[in-house]
Coordinates of C-alpha atoms in Angstrom, one line a residue:
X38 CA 13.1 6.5 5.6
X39 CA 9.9 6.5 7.3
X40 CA 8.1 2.8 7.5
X41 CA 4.9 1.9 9.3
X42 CA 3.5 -1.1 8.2
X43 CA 4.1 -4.2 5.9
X44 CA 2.8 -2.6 2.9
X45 CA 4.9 0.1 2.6
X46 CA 8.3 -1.5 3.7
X47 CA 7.8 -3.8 0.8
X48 CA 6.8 -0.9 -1.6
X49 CA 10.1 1.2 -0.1
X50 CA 12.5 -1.6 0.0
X51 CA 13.6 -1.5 -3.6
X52 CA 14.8 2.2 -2.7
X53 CA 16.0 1.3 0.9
X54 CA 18.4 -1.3 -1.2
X55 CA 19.5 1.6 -4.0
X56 CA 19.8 4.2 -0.9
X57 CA 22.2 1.7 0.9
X58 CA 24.0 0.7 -2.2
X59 CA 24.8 4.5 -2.9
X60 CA 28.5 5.3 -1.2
X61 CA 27.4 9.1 -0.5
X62 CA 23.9 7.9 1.0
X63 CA 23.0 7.3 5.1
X64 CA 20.2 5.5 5.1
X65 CA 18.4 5.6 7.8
X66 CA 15.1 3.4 8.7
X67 CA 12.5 4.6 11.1
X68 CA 9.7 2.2 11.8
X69 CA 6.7 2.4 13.6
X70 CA 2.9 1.8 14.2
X71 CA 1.7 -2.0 12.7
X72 CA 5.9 -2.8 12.5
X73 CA 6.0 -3.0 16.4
X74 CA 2.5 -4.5 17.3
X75 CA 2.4 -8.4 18.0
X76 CA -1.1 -7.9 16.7
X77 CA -0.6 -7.3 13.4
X78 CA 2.8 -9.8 13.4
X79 CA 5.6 -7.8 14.5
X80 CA 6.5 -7.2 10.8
X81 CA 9.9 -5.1 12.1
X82 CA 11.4 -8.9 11.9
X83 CA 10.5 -9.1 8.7
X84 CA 12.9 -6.0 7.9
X85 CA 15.5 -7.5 10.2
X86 CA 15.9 -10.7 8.3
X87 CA 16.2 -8.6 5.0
X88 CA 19.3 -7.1 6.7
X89 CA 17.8 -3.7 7.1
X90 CA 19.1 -2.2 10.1
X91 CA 16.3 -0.6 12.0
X92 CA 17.8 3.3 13.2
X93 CA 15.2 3.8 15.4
X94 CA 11.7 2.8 16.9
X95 CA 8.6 5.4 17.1
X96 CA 6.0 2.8 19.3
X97 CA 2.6 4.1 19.2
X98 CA -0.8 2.6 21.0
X99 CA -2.6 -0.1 18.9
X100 CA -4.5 -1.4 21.5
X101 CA -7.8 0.0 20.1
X102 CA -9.1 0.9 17.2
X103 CA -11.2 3.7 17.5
X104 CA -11.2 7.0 15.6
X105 CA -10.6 9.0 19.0
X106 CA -7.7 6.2 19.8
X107 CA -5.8 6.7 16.3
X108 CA -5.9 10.7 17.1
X109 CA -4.3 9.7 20.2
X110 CA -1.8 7.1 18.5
X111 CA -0.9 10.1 16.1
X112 CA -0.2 12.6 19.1
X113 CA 2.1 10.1 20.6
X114 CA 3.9 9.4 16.9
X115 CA 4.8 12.9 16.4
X116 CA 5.9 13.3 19.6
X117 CA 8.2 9.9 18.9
X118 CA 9.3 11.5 15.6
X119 CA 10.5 14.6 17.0
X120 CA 12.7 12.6 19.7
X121 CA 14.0 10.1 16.6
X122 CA 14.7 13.2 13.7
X123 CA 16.1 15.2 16.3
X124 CA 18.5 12.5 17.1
X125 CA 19.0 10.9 13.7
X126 CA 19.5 14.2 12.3
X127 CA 18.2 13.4 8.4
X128 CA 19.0 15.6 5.5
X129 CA 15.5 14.6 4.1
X130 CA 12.6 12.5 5.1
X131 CA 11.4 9.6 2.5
X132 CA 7.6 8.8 3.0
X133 CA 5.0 7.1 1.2
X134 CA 1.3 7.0 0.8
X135 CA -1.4 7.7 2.9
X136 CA -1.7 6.2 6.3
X137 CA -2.1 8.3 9.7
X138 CA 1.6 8.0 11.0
X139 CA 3.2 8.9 8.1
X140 CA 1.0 11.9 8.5
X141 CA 2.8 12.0 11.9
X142 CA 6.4 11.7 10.5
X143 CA 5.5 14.5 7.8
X144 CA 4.2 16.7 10.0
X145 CA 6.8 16.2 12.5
X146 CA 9.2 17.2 9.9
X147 CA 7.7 19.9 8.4
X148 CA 8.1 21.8 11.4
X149 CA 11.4 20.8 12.2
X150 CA 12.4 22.2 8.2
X151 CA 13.3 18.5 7.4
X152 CA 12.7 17.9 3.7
X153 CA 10.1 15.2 2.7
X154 CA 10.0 13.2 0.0
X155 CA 6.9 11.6 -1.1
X156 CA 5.8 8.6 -2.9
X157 CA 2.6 7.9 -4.2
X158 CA 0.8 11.3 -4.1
X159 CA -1.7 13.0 -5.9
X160 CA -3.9 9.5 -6.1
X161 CA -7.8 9.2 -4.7
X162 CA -8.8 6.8 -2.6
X163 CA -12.4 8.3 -2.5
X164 CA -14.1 5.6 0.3
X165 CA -11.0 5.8 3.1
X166 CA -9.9 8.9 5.2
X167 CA -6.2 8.0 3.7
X168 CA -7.3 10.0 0.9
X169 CA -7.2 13.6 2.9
X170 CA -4.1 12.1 4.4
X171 CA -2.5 11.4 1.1
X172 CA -3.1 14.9 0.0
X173 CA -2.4 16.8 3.7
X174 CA 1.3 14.7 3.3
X175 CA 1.9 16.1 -0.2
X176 CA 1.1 20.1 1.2
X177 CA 4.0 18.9 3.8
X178 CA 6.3 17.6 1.5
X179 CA 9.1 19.0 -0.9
X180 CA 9.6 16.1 -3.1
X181 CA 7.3 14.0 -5.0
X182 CA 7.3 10.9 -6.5
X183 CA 3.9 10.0 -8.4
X184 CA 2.9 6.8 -10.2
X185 CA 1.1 7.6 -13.1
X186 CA 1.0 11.2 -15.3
X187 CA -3.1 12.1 -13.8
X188 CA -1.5 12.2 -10.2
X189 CA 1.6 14.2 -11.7
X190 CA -1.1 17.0 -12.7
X191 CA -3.0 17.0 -9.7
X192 CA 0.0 17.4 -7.3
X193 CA 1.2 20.4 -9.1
X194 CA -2.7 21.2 -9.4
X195 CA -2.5 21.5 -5.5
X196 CA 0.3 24.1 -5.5
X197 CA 3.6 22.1 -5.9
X198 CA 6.6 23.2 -8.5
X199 CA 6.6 21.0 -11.6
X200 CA 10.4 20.5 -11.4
X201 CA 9.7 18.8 -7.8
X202 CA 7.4 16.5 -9.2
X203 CA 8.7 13.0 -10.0
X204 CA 6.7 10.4 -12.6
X205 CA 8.3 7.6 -11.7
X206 CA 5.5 4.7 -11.9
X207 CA 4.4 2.4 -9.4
X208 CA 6.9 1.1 -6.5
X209 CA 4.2 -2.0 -6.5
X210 CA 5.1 -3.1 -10.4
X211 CA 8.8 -2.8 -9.2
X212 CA 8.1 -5.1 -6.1
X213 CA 6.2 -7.4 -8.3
X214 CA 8.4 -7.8 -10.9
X215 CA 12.0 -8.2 -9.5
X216 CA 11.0 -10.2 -6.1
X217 CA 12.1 -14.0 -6.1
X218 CA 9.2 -15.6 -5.4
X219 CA 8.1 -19.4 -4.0
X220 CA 6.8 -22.0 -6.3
X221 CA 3.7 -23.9 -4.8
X222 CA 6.1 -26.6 -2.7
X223 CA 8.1 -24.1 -0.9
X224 CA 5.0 -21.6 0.1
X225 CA 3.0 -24.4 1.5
X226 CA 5.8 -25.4 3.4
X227 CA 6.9 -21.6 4.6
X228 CA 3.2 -21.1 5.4
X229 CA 0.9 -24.6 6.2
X230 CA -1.4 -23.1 3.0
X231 CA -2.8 -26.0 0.8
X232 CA -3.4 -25.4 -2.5
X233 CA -7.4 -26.5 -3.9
X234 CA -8.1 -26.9 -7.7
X235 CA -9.1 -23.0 -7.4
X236 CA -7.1 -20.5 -4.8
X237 CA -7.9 -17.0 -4.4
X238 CA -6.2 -14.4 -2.2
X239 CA -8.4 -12.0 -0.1
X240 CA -8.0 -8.8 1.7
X241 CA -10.2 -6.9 3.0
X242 CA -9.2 -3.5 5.2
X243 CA -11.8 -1.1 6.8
X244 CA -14.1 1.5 4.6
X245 CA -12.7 4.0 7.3
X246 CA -15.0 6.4 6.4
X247 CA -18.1 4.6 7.1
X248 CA -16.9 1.5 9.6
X249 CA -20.8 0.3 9.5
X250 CA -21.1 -0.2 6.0
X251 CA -17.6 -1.9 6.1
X252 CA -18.4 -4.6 8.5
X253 CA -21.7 -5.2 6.7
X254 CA -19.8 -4.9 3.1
X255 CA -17.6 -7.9 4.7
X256 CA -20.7 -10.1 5.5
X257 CA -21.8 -9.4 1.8
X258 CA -18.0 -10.8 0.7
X259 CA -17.9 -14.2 3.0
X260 CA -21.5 -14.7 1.6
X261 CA -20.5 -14.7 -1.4
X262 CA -17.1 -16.5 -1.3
X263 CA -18.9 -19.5 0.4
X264 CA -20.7 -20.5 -2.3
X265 CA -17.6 -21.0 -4.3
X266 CA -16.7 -24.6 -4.4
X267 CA -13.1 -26.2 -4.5
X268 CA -11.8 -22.6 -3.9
X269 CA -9.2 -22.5 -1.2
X270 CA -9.2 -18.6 0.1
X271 CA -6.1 -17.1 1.8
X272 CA -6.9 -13.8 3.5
X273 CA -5.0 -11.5 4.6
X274 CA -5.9 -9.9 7.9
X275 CA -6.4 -6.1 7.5
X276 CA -4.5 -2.6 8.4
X277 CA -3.8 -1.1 11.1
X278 CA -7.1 1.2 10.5
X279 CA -10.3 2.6 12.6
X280 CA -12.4 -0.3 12.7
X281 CA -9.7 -3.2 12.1
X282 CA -10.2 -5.4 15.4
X283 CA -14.3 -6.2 14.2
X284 CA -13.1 -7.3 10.7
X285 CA -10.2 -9.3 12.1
X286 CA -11.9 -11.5 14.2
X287 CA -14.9 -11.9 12.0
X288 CA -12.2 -13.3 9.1
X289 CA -10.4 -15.1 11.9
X290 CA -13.7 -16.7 12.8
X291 CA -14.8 -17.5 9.2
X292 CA -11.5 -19.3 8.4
X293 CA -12.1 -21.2 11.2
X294 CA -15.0 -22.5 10.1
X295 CA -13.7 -24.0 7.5
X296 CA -11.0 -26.8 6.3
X297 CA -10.5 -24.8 2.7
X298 CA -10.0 -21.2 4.6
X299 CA -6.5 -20.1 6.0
X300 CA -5.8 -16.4 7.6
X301 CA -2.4 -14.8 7.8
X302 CA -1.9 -11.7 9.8
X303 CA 1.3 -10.9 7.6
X304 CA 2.8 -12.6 4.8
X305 CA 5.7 -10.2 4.3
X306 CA 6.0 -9.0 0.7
X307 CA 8.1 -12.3 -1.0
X308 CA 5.1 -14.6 0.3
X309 CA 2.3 -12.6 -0.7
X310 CA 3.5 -11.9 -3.8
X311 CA 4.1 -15.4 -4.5
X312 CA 0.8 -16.4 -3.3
X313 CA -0.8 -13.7 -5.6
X314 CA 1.5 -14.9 -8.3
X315 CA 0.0 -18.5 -8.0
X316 CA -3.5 -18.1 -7.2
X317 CA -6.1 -17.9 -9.6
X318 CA -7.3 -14.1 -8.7
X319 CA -7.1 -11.3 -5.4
X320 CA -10.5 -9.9 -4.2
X321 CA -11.2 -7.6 -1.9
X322 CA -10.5 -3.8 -1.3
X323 CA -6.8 -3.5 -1.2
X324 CA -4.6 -0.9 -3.4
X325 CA -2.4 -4.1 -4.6
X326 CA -5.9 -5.5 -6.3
X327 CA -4.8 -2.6 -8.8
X328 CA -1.3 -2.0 -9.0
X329 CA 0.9 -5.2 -7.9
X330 CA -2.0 -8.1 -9.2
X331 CA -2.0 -6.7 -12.7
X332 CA 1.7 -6.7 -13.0
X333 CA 1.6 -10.1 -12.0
X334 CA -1.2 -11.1 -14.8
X335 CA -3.9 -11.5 -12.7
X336 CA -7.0 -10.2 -12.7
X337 CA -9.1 -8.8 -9.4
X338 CA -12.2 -8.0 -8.0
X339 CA -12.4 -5.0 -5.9
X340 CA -15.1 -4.6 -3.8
X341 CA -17.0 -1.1 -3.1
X342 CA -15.9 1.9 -2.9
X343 CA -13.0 2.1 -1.3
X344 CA -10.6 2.4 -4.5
X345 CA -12.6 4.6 -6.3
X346 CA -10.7 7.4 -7.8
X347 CA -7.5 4.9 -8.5
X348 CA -6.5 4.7 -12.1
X349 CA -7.3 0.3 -13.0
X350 CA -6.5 -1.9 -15.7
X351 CA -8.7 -4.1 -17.4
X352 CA -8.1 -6.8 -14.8
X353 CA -9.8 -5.2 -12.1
X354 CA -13.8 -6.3 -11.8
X355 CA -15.2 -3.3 -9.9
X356 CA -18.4 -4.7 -8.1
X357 CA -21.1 -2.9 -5.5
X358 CA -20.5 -4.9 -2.0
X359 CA -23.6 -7.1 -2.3
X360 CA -23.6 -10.5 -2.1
X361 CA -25.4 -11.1 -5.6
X362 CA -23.1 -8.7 -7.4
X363 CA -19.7 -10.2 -5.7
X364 CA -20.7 -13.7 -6.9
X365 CA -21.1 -12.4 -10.5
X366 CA -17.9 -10.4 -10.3
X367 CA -16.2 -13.9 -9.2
X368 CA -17.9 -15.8 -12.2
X369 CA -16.0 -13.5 -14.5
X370 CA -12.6 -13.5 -12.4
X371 CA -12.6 -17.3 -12.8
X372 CA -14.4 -17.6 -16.5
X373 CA -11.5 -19.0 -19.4
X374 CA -12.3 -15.8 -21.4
X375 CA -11.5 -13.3 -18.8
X376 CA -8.4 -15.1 -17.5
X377 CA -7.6 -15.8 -21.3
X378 CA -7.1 -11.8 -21.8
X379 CA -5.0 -11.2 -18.9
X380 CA -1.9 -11.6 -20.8
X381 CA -2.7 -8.6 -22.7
X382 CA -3.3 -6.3 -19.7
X383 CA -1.7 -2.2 -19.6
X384 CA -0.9 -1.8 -16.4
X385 CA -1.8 2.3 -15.7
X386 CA 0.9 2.1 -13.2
X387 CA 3.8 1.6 -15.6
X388 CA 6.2 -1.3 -16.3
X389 CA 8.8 -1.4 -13.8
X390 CA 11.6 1.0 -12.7
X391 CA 10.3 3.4 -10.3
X392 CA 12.8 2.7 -7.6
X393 CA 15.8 3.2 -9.4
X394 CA 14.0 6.6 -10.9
X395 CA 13.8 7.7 -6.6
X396 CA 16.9 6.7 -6.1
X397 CA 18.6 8.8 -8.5
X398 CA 16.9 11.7 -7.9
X399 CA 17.2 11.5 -4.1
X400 CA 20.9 11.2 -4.7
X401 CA 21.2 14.2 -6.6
X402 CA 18.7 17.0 -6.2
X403 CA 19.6 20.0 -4.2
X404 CA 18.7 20.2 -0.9
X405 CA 19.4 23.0 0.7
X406 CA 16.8 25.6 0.7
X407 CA 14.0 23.2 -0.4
X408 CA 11.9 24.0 2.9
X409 CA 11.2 27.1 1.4
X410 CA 8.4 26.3 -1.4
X411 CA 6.4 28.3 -3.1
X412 CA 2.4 27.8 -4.0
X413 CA 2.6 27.4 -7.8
X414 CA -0.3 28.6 -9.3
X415 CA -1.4 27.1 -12.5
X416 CA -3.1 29.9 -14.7
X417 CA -6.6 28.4 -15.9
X418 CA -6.5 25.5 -13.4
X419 CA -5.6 22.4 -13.9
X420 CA -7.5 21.7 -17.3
X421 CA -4.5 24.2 -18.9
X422 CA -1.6 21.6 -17.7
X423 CA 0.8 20.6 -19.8
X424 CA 3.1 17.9 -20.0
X425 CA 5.8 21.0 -19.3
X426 CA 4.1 22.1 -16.0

């Protein structure tokens, strides 16, 4: 089990406990990247104090954040991979998503004729570079394990055999359905957040793809949030991504600026999920705007593009990244109608269940000669699949 970041230990550690629970199953945790940086919280203590035991560390540069930097940081994670698989010895290698070293671990693997299992392929992602990531990982991978029945389709539209194919729902409803979470009194306490007559949680991570219009989609977003009044914001500092540092300290700088305004380079998944739980709407650009927030019952604004592609409910406001647009999209976040209907909301990403769905197939599928996959061609293209394929 490959980790990088706080995002996908919480999304992976519904498995991780299933895995560890199993009598015939090793698991094994790897962590890397964000985990081991002081800069975005040392979040491997965070896995500690869950009782994980960590198998092995894979450190990588963070130090800077540009696109020739992250190449670099990749280089010296697969290197770090190849030392910690050839050590650990795995039968297979459980990834998810989209991010640059689990790129690394996948790769690493691949040519090493370790197994991979992925989780949460065959999505879009259309304004970061994750999404070519996302979809280079699933080429590398053996397993799959998709979220909703469009990315089931496209994954075995790229080439990969239907009976390796997973639909298992979102790891994010899991998370937000089965984690304890803090009432108002504990979290403030845990935290030093004070809770306003209005609270909204806010990330924001790089439009990797175009860092320029990021940093001036962020201006567009603290415009607009400033004109809100008894709203007490709680961001969420961003990813480990091209272009982070600028975005960081321009948050860090707004929040303080301002009494109502707190910023928390990591939460850890009980905390934010509370907070989320207890706030009166997310806004921003993050994935859990659209899968954990609507499990949750409440509703988001995403700004610009960089979901586009991603399956919503109808809690999610899409809204350009301009200031006037962002304010209107908050009106309707915070109206008594919209928040009325929330209650009522499909989540596309399923309703719960998608960890124990890994964890039974991980624990039972056939691994021996599963390196050697063949391209699956789908006669007609991918308009001619069937719920069969």
């Amino acid at each position: 089990m490959v980790t990088g970041s706080r995002a996908d230990f919480g999304l992976l550690s519904r498995v991780i406990e299933g895995l560890r629970a199993a009598p015939e199953v090793a698991c094994q945790v790897v962590v890397t990247a964000a985990h081991l940086s002081a800069t975005h919280g040392t979040t491997v203590t965070e896995i500690e104090d869950a009782g994980v035991p960590v198998a092995w560390r894979v450190p990588i540069e963070l130090s800077g954040d540009s696109p020739a930097h992250t190449v670099r940081a990749m280089g010296q994670a697969v290197t770090g991979f190849a030392t910690a698989f050839e050590t650990l010895a795995p039968d297979v290698i459980v990834v998810l998503g989209d991010r640059y070293e689990i790129l690394a671990a996948a790769s690493a693997a691949a040519v090493m004729c370790i197994p991979v299992a992925h989780i949460h392929g065959g999505e879009i992602s259309a304004g970061a570079v994750d999404d070519a990531i996302r979809h280079a990982i699933t080429k590398l991978s053996q397993l799959h394990f998709v979220a909703a029945e469009p990315y089931r389709r496209r994954v075995v539209q790229m080439g990969e055999t239907p009976r390796h194919v997973h639909l298992v729902g979102g790891m994010g409803v899991d998370l937000a359905r089965h984690t304890p979470r803090l009432d108002r009194d504990a979290f403030s306490r845990e935290t030093g957040f004070e809770f306003g007559p209005r609270n909204l949680v806010v990330t924001f991570h790089p439009v990797t793809l175009d860092a320029a219009h990021g940093e001036a989609e962020l201006e567009a977003l603290l415009e607009a949030l400033a004109t809100l009044a008894e709203t007490h914001l709680a961001f969420t500092l961003p990813n480990a991504d091209v272009g982070n540092a600028a975005i960081r300290a321009r948050i860090e700088a707004f929040a303080a600026s301002r009494a109502t305004v707190w910023a928390f380079s990591s939460l850890g998944f009980r905390r934010y999920l509370s907070l989320v739980a207890l706030s009166d709407g997310v806004v921003g650009n993050s994935s859990s705007g659209l899968i954990e927030a609507p499990a949750l019952g409440i509703g988001t604004v995403n700004v610009g593009r960089r979901q586009d592609g991603r399956l919503r409910a109808s809690s999610v406001i899409d809204c350009a990244p301009r200031r006037d647009e962002i304010i209107a999209a908050l009106g309707q976040l915070l109206s008594d109608g919209f928040r009325a209907a929330l209650q009522q909301v499909e989540n596309p990403y399923g309703d719960g269940g998608a960890a124990e769905r890994v964890v039974d197939v991980l624990r039972t599928v056939e691994l021996v000669g599963l390196t050697s996959k063949e391209f699956h061609d789908v006669p007609g293209g991918v308009l001619a699949l069937t719920a069969d394929d």
